Amino acid sequence: MDGPTFEELNGEVKLPPPPSIQSLLGKMLIDMAKQPRDIWRLSAPAALLNGVSLLEYPQYYGDHPDLLAEIAAANTPLDRMLACVRWYVSTLFGSYGSRSGSSGVGFERKPYNPILGEQFYCRWPDADGDCELCAEQVSHHPPVSAFYLRNKHKKIHLHGFTAQSTSFNGTGIRVRQEGRLFLFVEEAKEEITITLPELHLFGLASCPYLEITGPALLLSTSGWAADLDFKRSGYLYGEKDTFTGVVYSNDTGVIHHDIYGSWKGQVYIKSHEEFKKSGKKSGDLFYSSPSHPIVRPTVLPISEQSELESRRVWAPVTLALIRGDYAEAERAKNDIEDRQRALRRQREHDSIPFVPRLFTFTEKFHFLPFLLDGSDGVDGDLDGDLSESGSSGSHSSQSQSSSNTSSSSLSSLSDSVPYTGRWLSNDFIAEYLPDRGL
């Protein structure tokens, strides 16, 4: 059979343009209109799949290992917060802006829904120390992915989980990202909790494209915080892919820096005093996406992967997509999903709950309870359990107010989150990652 082999799937997947995209999108619009608040259960036609499992998406947090290492190298809590904002902004292009062009068709395609227990591993060789990532699908209904990324040399660790709530509003798909990121700097004994903005998929009737909208909050145990507000482009005019933000003391509410620009282009920074005088004119360059190409990670060849690793799980579907054989891709996808349904029915029949291999759920938003050498972590909680509800609000829209900043920030973290805790990697992961042979 002509076409690529399994081993050729370890590179970037490039897919041919699907036939009659408008008719495929039209059918999906009808299906979504019938089930507007639960569309994650819908199955997309194979021709609209992008050939990558959603479980692989946390790799975008390692797109720039040098910027991640700069967080650990920063000397002061304020410098660490600024470095964290720069790193976070640098991850947005890979996460939300890179796939439509690389697919060869110029529009956003749907990733595979990971199977329960699916795993993904990769590594970035870097002069500042290798970065390593592991991820696992820890829940299927609702879908939740947990991941852990570390730079062992720089002693910086990123735990996180992604959980999405999707709905159809008649003009597009709204995706509420209900996961969290927890970045721990070991030497400074500092943790930064990061919320994620909403996503909106527009152009469903012709050429789907993704926009980031709404707030994202970065809140550090050091007392520093940053609020970022992502802007939706106008219908007829206006800049695309832009945001504004402030970095401030969460203890006093005093704003120190304003950050603004395009996460696909240039981002600028100014002291707040200068920003009040001259606005967005003549700021200092903070980050330039075009000047920082993505560093692709290394993944084991499929022949060396376990049966639960993402690229091996979905290889039959991806191979068919690359060949443009959408009927075969549909059959292969259905086979995978049917096997998973049979396994779920068997577990239910035997009363055997699914237990994730790599991650354990803990009930509070607290500091990492262990360091990677097995010793105890930092005592105490990030202001206790953040499960209480509160009204979401961005400091950016209240930049002149310095009272109640702390309480509003904490409520922003907990607003509408369906989880009162977090997923942490199991202890053995620290030594298991090097054994992957990447």
Tab-separated table of C-alpha atoms in Angstrom:
chain	number	residue	atom	x	y	z
A	1	MET	CA	0.000	0.000	0.000
A	2	ASP	CA	1.351	3.403	-0.977
A	3	GLY	CA	1.878	6.097	1.603
A	4	PRO	CA	3.916	6.678	4.767
A	5	THR	CA	4.886	4.008	7.267
A	6	PHE	CA	4.281	4.107	11.014
A	7	GLU	CA	7.832	5.323	11.640
A	8	GLU	CA	7.266	8.381	9.462
A	9	LEU	CA	4.478	9.546	11.776
A	10	ASN	CA	6.948	10.824	14.370
A	11	GLY	CA	7.384	14.051	12.437
A	12	GLU	CA	4.856	16.802	11.824
A	13	VAL	CA	1.636	15.419	10.338
A	14	LYS	CA	0.771	17.059	7.016
A	15	LEU	CA	-2.686	16.265	5.674
A	16	PRO	CA	-4.182	16.807	2.224
A	17	PRO	CA	-7.154	19.171	1.823
A	18	PRO	CA	-10.415	17.279	2.421
A	19	PRO	CA	-13.052	17.173	-0.336
A	20	SER	CA	-16.288	19.165	-0.101
A	21	ILE	CA	-15.482	20.795	3.239
A	22	GLN	CA	-18.620	22.954	3.131
A	23	SER	CA	-20.920	19.925	3.030
A	24	LEU	CA	-19.039	18.293	5.919
A	25	LEU	CA	-19.228	21.467	7.996
A	26	GLY	CA	-22.902	21.874	7.147
A	27	LYS	CA	-23.691	18.411	8.501
A	28	MET	CA	-21.755	19.142	11.690
A	29	LEU	CA	-23.652	22.419	12.172
A	30	ILE	CA	-26.950	20.534	11.991
A	31	ASP	CA	-25.727	17.971	14.538
A	32	MET	CA	-24.500	20.698	16.894
A	33	ALA	CA	-27.771	22.608	16.664
A	34	LYS	CA	-29.541	19.467	17.897
A	35	GLN	CA	-27.148	19.085	20.858
A	36	PRO	CA	-25.787	22.599	21.575
A	37	ARG	CA	-24.616	22.128	25.161
A	38	ASP	CA	-22.982	18.731	24.908
A	39	ILE	CA	-21.169	18.828	21.588
A	40	TRP	CA	-17.987	17.201	22.893
A	41	ARG	CA	-19.891	13.916	22.585
A	42	LEU	CA	-20.340	14.417	18.835
A	43	SER	CA	-18.077	12.525	16.462
A	44	ALA	CA	-16.515	14.637	13.693
A	45	PRO	CA	-16.163	13.210	10.179
A	46	ALA	CA	-12.709	11.748	9.637
A	47	ALA	CA	-11.945	14.347	6.950
A	48	LEU	CA	-12.153	17.095	9.596
A	49	LEU	CA	-9.623	15.462	11.953
A	50	ASN	CA	-6.122	16.922	12.282
A	51	GLY	CA	-4.246	13.674	12.888
A	52	VAL	CA	-3.081	14.562	16.418
A	53	SER	CA	-4.473	13.429	19.765
A	54	LEU	CA	-5.631	16.185	22.121
A	55	LEU	CA	-3.408	14.531	24.739
A	56	GLU	CA	-0.353	15.751	22.787
A	57	TYR	CA	-1.346	19.409	23.136
A	58	PRO	CA	0.436	19.968	26.504
A	59	GLN	CA	3.688	19.667	24.531
A	60	TYR	CA	3.118	23.292	23.472
A	61	TYR	CA	4.070	24.358	27.006
A	62	GLY	CA	7.590	23.196	26.141
A	63	ASP	CA	7.808	25.009	22.796
A	64	HIS	CA	10.497	27.338	24.177
A	65	PRO	CA	12.659	25.536	26.759
A	66	ASP	CA	14.926	28.567	27.127
A	67	LEU	CA	12.050	30.791	28.266
A	68	LEU	CA	10.881	28.173	30.761
A	69	ALA	CA	14.416	27.987	32.169
A	70	GLU	CA	14.514	31.792	32.507
A	71	ILE	CA	11.771	31.607	35.147
A	72	ALA	CA	14.000	29.548	37.409
A	73	ALA	CA	17.006	31.792	36.685
A	74	ALA	CA	15.205	35.017	37.668
A	75	ASN	CA	16.529	36.617	40.858
A	76	THR	CA	13.418	38.244	42.339
A	77	PRO	CA	9.744	37.294	42.639
A	78	LEU	CA	8.776	40.159	40.299
A	79	ASP	CA	11.342	39.034	37.723
A	80	ARG	CA	10.000	35.475	37.997
A	81	MET	CA	6.454	36.686	37.389
A	82	LEU	CA	7.555	38.663	34.324
A	83	ALA	CA	9.504	35.662	33.032
A	84	CYS	CA	6.469	33.457	33.623
A	85	VAL	CA	4.223	35.814	31.648
A	86	ARG	CA	6.744	35.854	28.792
A	87	TRP	CA	6.928	32.041	28.771
A	88	TYR	CA	3.133	31.691	28.932
A	89	VAL	CA	2.605	34.114	26.048
A	90	SER	CA	5.227	32.210	24.048
A	91	THR	CA	3.160	29.003	24.328
A	92	LEU	CA	0.046	30.512	22.755
A	93	PHE	CA	1.119	30.368	19.121
A	94	GLY	CA	1.879	26.659	19.276
A	95	SER	CA	-1.252	25.964	21.305
A	96	TYR	CA	-3.720	27.964	19.230
A	97	GLY	CA	-2.135	29.454	16.121
A	98	SER	CA	0.227	26.934	14.542
A	99	ARG	CA	-1.964	24.063	13.375
A	100	SER	CA	-4.139	25.607	10.667
A	101	GLY	CA	-1.133	26.489	8.531
A	102	SER	CA	0.749	23.247	9.111
A	103	SER	CA	-2.264	21.153	8.129
A	104	GLY	CA	-1.889	22.475	4.609
A	105	VAL	CA	-5.528	23.527	4.322
A	106	GLY	CA	-5.593	26.811	6.226
A	107	PHE	CA	-8.277	25.989	8.793
A	108	GLU	CA	-8.560	24.514	12.265
A	109	ARG	CA	-9.244	20.780	12.372
A	110	LYS	CA	-10.459	18.676	15.263
A	111	PRO	CA	-7.980	16.590	17.301
A	112	TYR	CA	-8.613	12.992	18.283
A	113	ASN	CA	-10.479	12.504	21.552
A	114	PRO	CA	-7.958	10.607	23.721
A	115	ILE	CA	-8.961	7.165	24.927
A	116	LEU	CA	-9.098	6.539	28.672
A	117	GLY	CA	-5.613	5.778	29.970
A	118	GLU	CA	-3.895	7.049	26.818
A	119	GLN	CA	-0.338	8.286	27.449
A	120	PHE	CA	2.086	10.652	25.736
A	121	TYR	CA	5.791	11.252	26.366
A	122	CYS	CA	8.316	13.589	24.757
A	123	ARG	CA	11.567	15.415	25.452
A	124	TRP	CA	13.353	18.615	24.386
A	125	PRO	CA	17.178	18.417	24.432
A	126	ASP	CA	18.404	21.867	25.465
A	127	ALA	CA	21.566	23.589	26.620
A	128	ASP	CA	19.721	24.681	29.778
A	129	GLY	CA	18.842	21.068	30.611
A	130	ASP	CA	16.462	18.632	28.979
A	131	CYS	CA	12.741	19.246	29.367
A	132	GLU	CA	10.581	16.133	29.707
A	133	LEU	CA	6.809	15.715	29.465
A	134	CYS	CA	4.383	12.964	30.328
A	135	ALA	CA	0.595	13.130	29.921
A	136	GLU	CA	-2.308	10.775	30.563
A	137	GLN	CA	-6.040	10.791	29.879
A	138	VAL	CA	-7.338	10.375	33.419
A	139	SER	CA	-11.064	10.674	32.640
A	140	HIS	CA	-13.190	10.153	29.548
A	141	HIS	CA	-16.654	11.347	30.660
A	142	PRO	CA	-15.986	14.201	31.144
A	143	PRO	CA	-12.674	14.281	29.232
A	144	VAL	CA	-9.748	15.308	31.466
A	145	SER	CA	-6.040	15.163	30.598
A	146	ALA	CA	-3.297	15.461	33.223
A	147	PHE	CA	0.321	16.279	32.427
A	148	TYR	CA	3.687	16.956	34.023
A	149	LEU	CA	6.607	18.839	32.440
A	150	ARG	CA	9.957	19.390	34.122
A	151	ASN	CA	13.453	20.701	33.591
A	152	LYS	CA	15.343	18.646	36.161
A	153	HIS	CA	18.559	20.642	35.777
A	154	LYS	CA	16.841	24.000	36.354
A	155	LYS	CA	14.548	22.513	39.031
A	156	ILE	CA	11.355	23.837	37.519
A	157	HIS	CA	8.166	21.758	37.323
A	158	LEU	CA	4.820	22.259	35.617
A	159	HIS	CA	1.816	20.175	36.612
A	160	GLY	CA	-1.523	20.719	34.948
A	161	PHE	CA	-4.802	19.313	33.816
A	162	THR	CA	-7.085	20.295	30.973
A	163	ALA	CA	-10.844	19.949	31.104
A	164	GLN	CA	-13.065	21.649	28.562
A	165	SER	CA	-16.731	22.575	28.485
A	166	THR	CA	-17.981	23.158	24.936
A	167	SER	CA	-21.224	24.614	23.632
A	168	PHE	CA	-22.641	25.810	20.314
A	169	ASN	CA	-24.172	29.292	20.272
A	170	GLY	CA	-25.394	29.515	16.680
A	171	THR	CA	-22.378	31.393	15.288
A	172	GLY	CA	-19.529	29.322	16.680
A	173	ILE	CA	-18.272	26.939	19.314
A	174	ARG	CA	-17.408	28.261	22.751
A	175	VAL	CA	-14.782	26.294	24.691
A	176	ARG	CA	-14.360	27.025	28.390
A	177	GLN	CA	-10.959	25.742	29.471
A	178	GLU	CA	-11.587	24.592	33.015
A	179	GLY	CA	-8.127	23.232	33.688
A	180	ARG	CA	-5.252	24.796	35.615
A	181	LEU	CA	-1.472	24.997	35.384
A	182	PHE	CA	0.751	24.862	38.470
A	183	LEU	CA	4.333	25.983	37.904
A	184	PHE	CA	6.737	25.271	40.770
A	185	VAL	CA	10.206	26.841	41.051
A	186	GLU	CA	12.066	24.542	43.399
A	187	GLU	CA	14.941	26.798	44.479
A	188	ALA	CA	12.632	29.717	45.261
A	189	LYS	CA	9.945	27.443	46.808
A	190	GLU	CA	7.429	29.448	44.778
A	191	GLU	CA	4.371	28.240	42.906
A	192	ILE	CA	2.432	30.105	40.234
A	193	THR	CA	-1.138	29.026	39.473
A	194	ILE	CA	-2.336	29.821	35.955
A	195	THR	CA	-5.886	29.866	34.613
A	196	LEU	CA	-6.685	29.503	30.922
A	197	PRO	CA	-8.727	31.818	28.652
A	198	GLU	CA	-11.751	30.787	26.631
A	199	LEU	CA	-11.538	29.629	23.034
A	200	HIS	CA	-14.026	30.405	20.281
A	201	LEU	CA	-14.173	28.574	16.971
A	202	PHE	CA	-15.709	30.739	14.271
A	203	GLY	CA	-16.242	30.357	10.513
A	204	LEU	CA	-17.961	27.001	10.881
A	205	ALA	CA	-19.851	27.353	7.605
A	206	SER	CA	-16.763	28.015	5.493
A	207	CYS	CA	-13.266	28.053	7.030
A	208	PRO	CA	-13.034	27.381	10.801
A	209	TYR	CA	-10.581	29.516	12.764
A	210	LEU	CA	-9.765	29.808	16.448
A	211	GLU	CA	-9.683	32.912	18.661
A	212	ILE	CA	-8.611	33.300	22.281
A	213	THR	CA	-10.910	35.489	24.360
A	214	GLY	CA	-11.351	36.558	27.947
A	215	PRO	CA	-9.123	36.565	31.012
A	216	ALA	CA	-6.195	34.465	32.149
A	217	LEU	CA	-4.763	34.882	35.643
A	218	LEU	CA	-1.267	34.108	36.921
A	219	LEU	CA	-1.120	34.128	40.721
A	220	SER	CA	2.105	33.458	42.653
A	221	THR	CA	2.607	32.431	46.243
A	222	SER	CA	5.204	35.239	46.353
A	223	GLY	CA	2.423	37.834	46.237
A	224	TRP	CA	2.825	38.851	42.580
A	225	ALA	CA	0.103	38.364	39.992
A	226	ALA	CA	-0.683	39.094	36.367
A	227	ASP	CA	-4.047	39.504	34.648
A	228	LEU	CA	-4.172	39.039	30.878
A	229	ASP	CA	-7.258	39.913	28.840
A	230	PHE	CA	-7.473	38.428	25.334
A	231	LYS	CA	-9.446	40.411	22.768
A	232	ARG	CA	-11.783	39.137	20.098
A	233	SER	CA	-11.283	40.730	16.683
A	234	GLY	CA	-14.060	42.863	15.242
A	235	TYR	CA	-16.426	41.578	12.578
A	236	LEU	CA	-15.313	44.091	9.938
A	237	TYR	CA	-12.100	45.610	11.283
A	238	GLY	CA	-9.752	45.556	14.231
A	239	GLU	CA	-6.577	43.752	15.155
A	240	LYS	CA	-6.572	39.990	15.612
A	241	ASP	CA	-4.905	37.900	18.317
A	242	THR	CA	-4.248	40.781	20.715
A	243	PHE	CA	-4.307	41.104	24.482
A	244	THR	CA	-3.638	43.564	27.271
A	245	GLY	CA	-2.398	42.779	30.743
A	246	VAL	CA	-1.063	44.090	34.010
A	247	VAL	CA	1.479	42.788	36.503
A	248	TYR	CA	0.718	43.847	40.046
A	249	SER	CA	1.223	43.123	43.716
A	250	ASN	CA	-1.578	40.903	44.887
A	251	ASP	CA	-0.966	42.105	48.439
A	252	THR	CA	-1.317	45.853	47.786
A	253	GLY	CA	-3.112	45.972	44.426
A	254	VAL	CA	-0.436	48.317	43.047
A	255	ILE	CA	0.156	47.834	39.316
A	256	HIS	CA	3.812	47.838	38.256
A	257	HIS	CA	3.751	46.983	34.545
A	258	ASP	CA	1.390	47.004	31.582
A	259	ILE	CA	1.872	44.389	28.855
A	260	TYR	CA	0.125	44.478	25.479
A	261	GLY	CA	0.378	43.409	21.867
A	262	SER	CA	-0.196	40.378	19.646
A	263	TRP	CA	0.620	36.882	20.861
A	264	LYS	CA	1.266	35.962	17.211
A	265	GLY	CA	3.500	39.005	16.702
A	266	GLN	CA	5.163	41.509	19.030
A	267	VAL	CA	4.381	42.080	22.694
A	268	TYR	CA	5.446	45.242	24.544
A	269	ILE	CA	5.879	46.276	28.171
A	270	LYS	CA	5.814	49.584	30.033
A	271	SER	CA	5.876	50.704	33.623
A	272	HIS	CA	2.355	51.515	34.722
A	273	GLU	CA	3.245	55.143	35.351
A	274	GLU	CA	4.540	55.530	31.787
A	275	PHE	CA	1.530	53.676	30.396
A	276	LYS	CA	-0.859	56.097	32.112
A	277	LYS	CA	0.963	58.988	30.429
A	278	SER	CA	1.400	57.724	26.870
A	279	GLY	CA	-0.665	54.566	26.463
A	280	LYS	CA	0.604	51.977	23.980
A	281	LYS	CA	3.098	54.254	22.255
A	282	SER	CA	6.822	53.418	22.298
A	283	GLY	CA	6.852	50.471	24.674
A	284	ASP	CA	9.831	48.175	25.184
A	285	LEU	CA	9.780	44.880	23.294
A	286	PHE	CA	8.792	42.120	25.736
A	287	TYR	CA	8.435	39.151	23.378
A	288	SER	CA	8.417	38.533	19.626
A	289	SER	CA	6.759	35.347	18.408
A	290	PRO	CA	8.283	35.429	14.897
A	291	SER	CA	11.771	35.698	16.436
A	292	HIS	CA	11.296	32.576	18.582
A	293	PRO	CA	10.708	29.506	16.409
A	294	ILE	CA	9.103	26.527	18.093
A	295	VAL	CA	11.460	23.802	19.297
A	296	ARG	CA	9.962	20.446	18.328
A	297	PRO	CA	10.246	17.674	20.924
A	298	THR	CA	11.655	14.193	20.435
A	299	VAL	CA	9.197	11.276	20.567
A	300	LEU	CA	10.087	7.589	20.597
A	301	PRO	CA	9.523	5.676	17.343
A	302	ILE	CA	6.082	4.094	17.262
A	303	SER	CA	7.600	0.606	17.251
A	304	GLU	CA	9.080	1.361	20.698
A	305	GLN	CA	5.900	2.865	22.153
A	306	SER	CA	3.479	0.994	24.380
A	307	GLU	CA	-0.015	0.180	23.129
A	308	LEU	CA	-1.427	3.077	25.141
A	309	GLU	CA	0.829	5.809	23.751
A	310	SER	CA	-0.942	8.370	21.605
A	311	ARG	CA	0.797	8.005	18.260
A	312	ARG	CA	0.606	4.220	18.377
A	313	VAL	CA	-3.066	4.265	19.418
A	314	TRP	CA	-4.067	6.518	16.524
A	315	ALA	CA	-1.491	5.459	13.904
A	316	PRO	CA	-3.991	3.535	11.699
A	317	VAL	CA	-6.268	6.583	11.537
A	318	THR	CA	-3.411	9.019	10.893
A	319	LEU	CA	-1.948	6.897	8.110
A	320	ALA	CA	-5.326	6.773	6.374
A	321	LEU	CA	-5.760	10.555	6.751
A	322	ILE	CA	-2.352	11.222	5.201
A	323	ARG	CA	-3.315	9.051	2.221
A	324	GLY	CA	-6.648	10.855	1.930
A	325	ASP	CA	-8.510	7.570	2.489
A	326	TYR	CA	-11.269	8.972	4.694
A	327	ALA	CA	-13.415	5.835	4.572
A	328	GLU	CA	-10.529	3.789	5.992
A	329	ALA	CA	-9.805	6.524	8.563
A	330	GLU	CA	-13.442	6.398	9.670
A	331	ARG	CA	-13.324	2.607	9.992
A	332	ALA	CA	-10.073	2.705	11.976
A	333	LYS	CA	-11.417	5.412	14.303
A	334	ASN	CA	-14.632	3.460	14.883
A	335	ASP	CA	-12.645	0.312	15.689
A	336	ILE	CA	-10.648	2.163	18.353
A	337	GLU	CA	-13.777	3.705	19.877
A	338	ASP	CA	-15.702	0.397	19.817
A	339	ARG	CA	-12.874	-1.341	21.692
A	340	GLN	CA	-12.947	1.380	24.311
A	341	ARG	CA	-16.717	1.014	24.776
A	342	ALA	CA	-16.286	-2.735	25.230
A	343	LEU	CA	-13.576	-2.180	27.838
A	344	ARG	CA	-15.777	0.285	29.706
A	345	ARG	CA	-18.694	-2.162	29.744
A	346	GLN	CA	-16.362	-4.890	31.016
A	347	ARG	CA	-15.077	-2.666	33.829
A	348	GLU	CA	-18.630	-1.785	34.817
A	349	HIS	CA	-19.655	-5.447	34.743
A	350	ASP	CA	-16.699	-6.441	36.936
A	351	SER	CA	-17.082	-3.346	39.192
A	352	ILE	CA	-13.442	-2.424	38.543
A	353	PRO	CA	-12.866	1.352	38.507
A	354	PHE	CA	-10.304	2.862	36.172
A	355	VAL	CA	-7.113	3.917	38.006
A	356	PRO	CA	-4.674	6.240	36.187
A	357	ARG	CA	-1.145	4.897	35.989
A	358	LEU	CA	0.792	8.161	36.034
A	359	PHE	CA	-1.277	10.587	38.115
A	360	THR	CA	-3.117	10.840	41.421
A	361	PHE	CA	-5.899	13.284	42.280
A	362	THR	CA	-5.479	15.423	45.393
A	363	GLU	CA	-8.253	17.523	46.852
A	364	LYS	CA	-6.652	20.898	47.438
A	365	PHE	CA	-4.824	23.549	45.464
A	366	HIS	CA	-1.613	23.372	47.486
A	367	PHE	CA	2.111	23.443	46.980
A	368	LEU	CA	3.654	20.345	45.483
A	369	PRO	CA	3.457	17.838	48.353
A	370	PHE	CA	6.786	16.338	47.391
A	371	LEU	CA	9.996	17.323	45.679
A	372	LEU	CA	11.397	15.001	43.084
A	373	ASP	CA	13.991	13.561	45.458
A	374	GLY	CA	11.137	12.251	47.599
A	375	SER	CA	11.493	14.819	50.383
A	376	ASP	CA	8.584	16.821	51.720
A	377	GLY	CA	7.569	19.901	49.799
A	378	VAL	CA	6.686	23.317	51.136
A	379	ASP	CA	4.164	23.265	53.969
A	380	GLY	CA	0.964	25.224	53.674
A	381	ASP	CA	-1.758	25.923	51.151
A	382	LEU	CA	-2.190	28.554	48.475
A	383	ASP	CA	-4.622	30.453	50.672
A	384	GLY	CA	-6.311	27.188	51.578
A	385	ASP	CA	-8.896	25.372	49.520
A	386	LEU	CA	-9.975	27.542	46.581
A	387	SER	CA	-13.132	25.582	45.871
A	388	GLU	CA	-15.489	28.266	47.089
A	389	SER	CA	-17.303	30.054	44.283
A	390	GLY	CA	-16.874	33.699	43.529
A	391	SER	CA	-17.428	36.221	40.793
A	392	SER	CA	-14.804	36.240	38.102
A	393	GLY	CA	-13.133	39.551	37.457
A	394	SER	CA	-9.974	40.786	35.807
A	395	HIS	CA	-7.639	43.277	37.431
A	396	SER	CA	-7.161	44.759	33.967
A	397	SER	CA	-10.698	46.103	34.047
A	398	GLN	CA	-10.247	47.432	37.608
A	399	SER	CA	-6.751	48.842	37.296
A	400	GLN	CA	-7.465	51.862	39.478
A	401	SER	CA	-8.726	49.816	42.414
A	402	SER	CA	-6.275	48.552	45.007
A	403	SER	CA	-8.690	47.146	47.568
A	404	ASN	CA	-9.967	43.551	47.565
A	405	THR	CA	-7.455	42.550	44.887
A	406	SER	CA	-6.484	39.409	46.737
A	407	SER	CA	-10.029	38.148	47.183
A	408	SER	CA	-10.982	38.896	43.577
A	409	SER	CA	-7.913	37.064	42.301
A	410	LEU	CA	-8.656	33.993	44.364
A	411	SER	CA	-12.276	33.933	43.263
A	412	SER	CA	-11.141	34.211	39.642
A	413	LEU	CA	-9.146	31.039	40.155
A	414	SER	CA	-12.075	29.096	41.524
A	415	ASP	CA	-14.983	30.437	39.497
A	416	SER	CA	-17.007	27.629	37.897
A	417	VAL	CA	-14.207	25.077	38.228
A	418	PRO	CA	-15.753	21.592	38.493
A	419	TYR	CA	-12.771	20.281	40.460
A	420	THR	CA	-11.753	21.170	43.996
A	421	GLY	CA	-8.272	19.780	43.545
A	422	ARG	CA	-5.590	18.918	41.062
A	423	TRP	CA	-3.811	16.025	39.402
A	424	LEU	CA	-0.223	15.375	40.454
A	425	SER	CA	2.200	12.929	38.866
A	426	ASN	CA	2.942	9.848	40.917
A	427	ASP	CA	6.280	9.666	42.704
A	428	PHE	CA	7.774	7.066	40.378
A	429	ILE	CA	7.404	9.395	37.353
A	430	ALA	CA	10.548	11.276	38.390
A	431	GLU	CA	12.682	8.221	37.690
A	432	TYR	CA	10.440	6.701	35.010
A	433	LEU	CA	10.860	9.533	32.510
A	434	PRO	CA	14.583	8.947	31.845
A	435	ASP	CA	13.799	5.283	31.183
A	436	ARG	CA	11.739	6.301	28.156
A	437	GLY	CA	15.027	6.464	26.274
A	438	LEU	CA	14.208	9.740	24.515
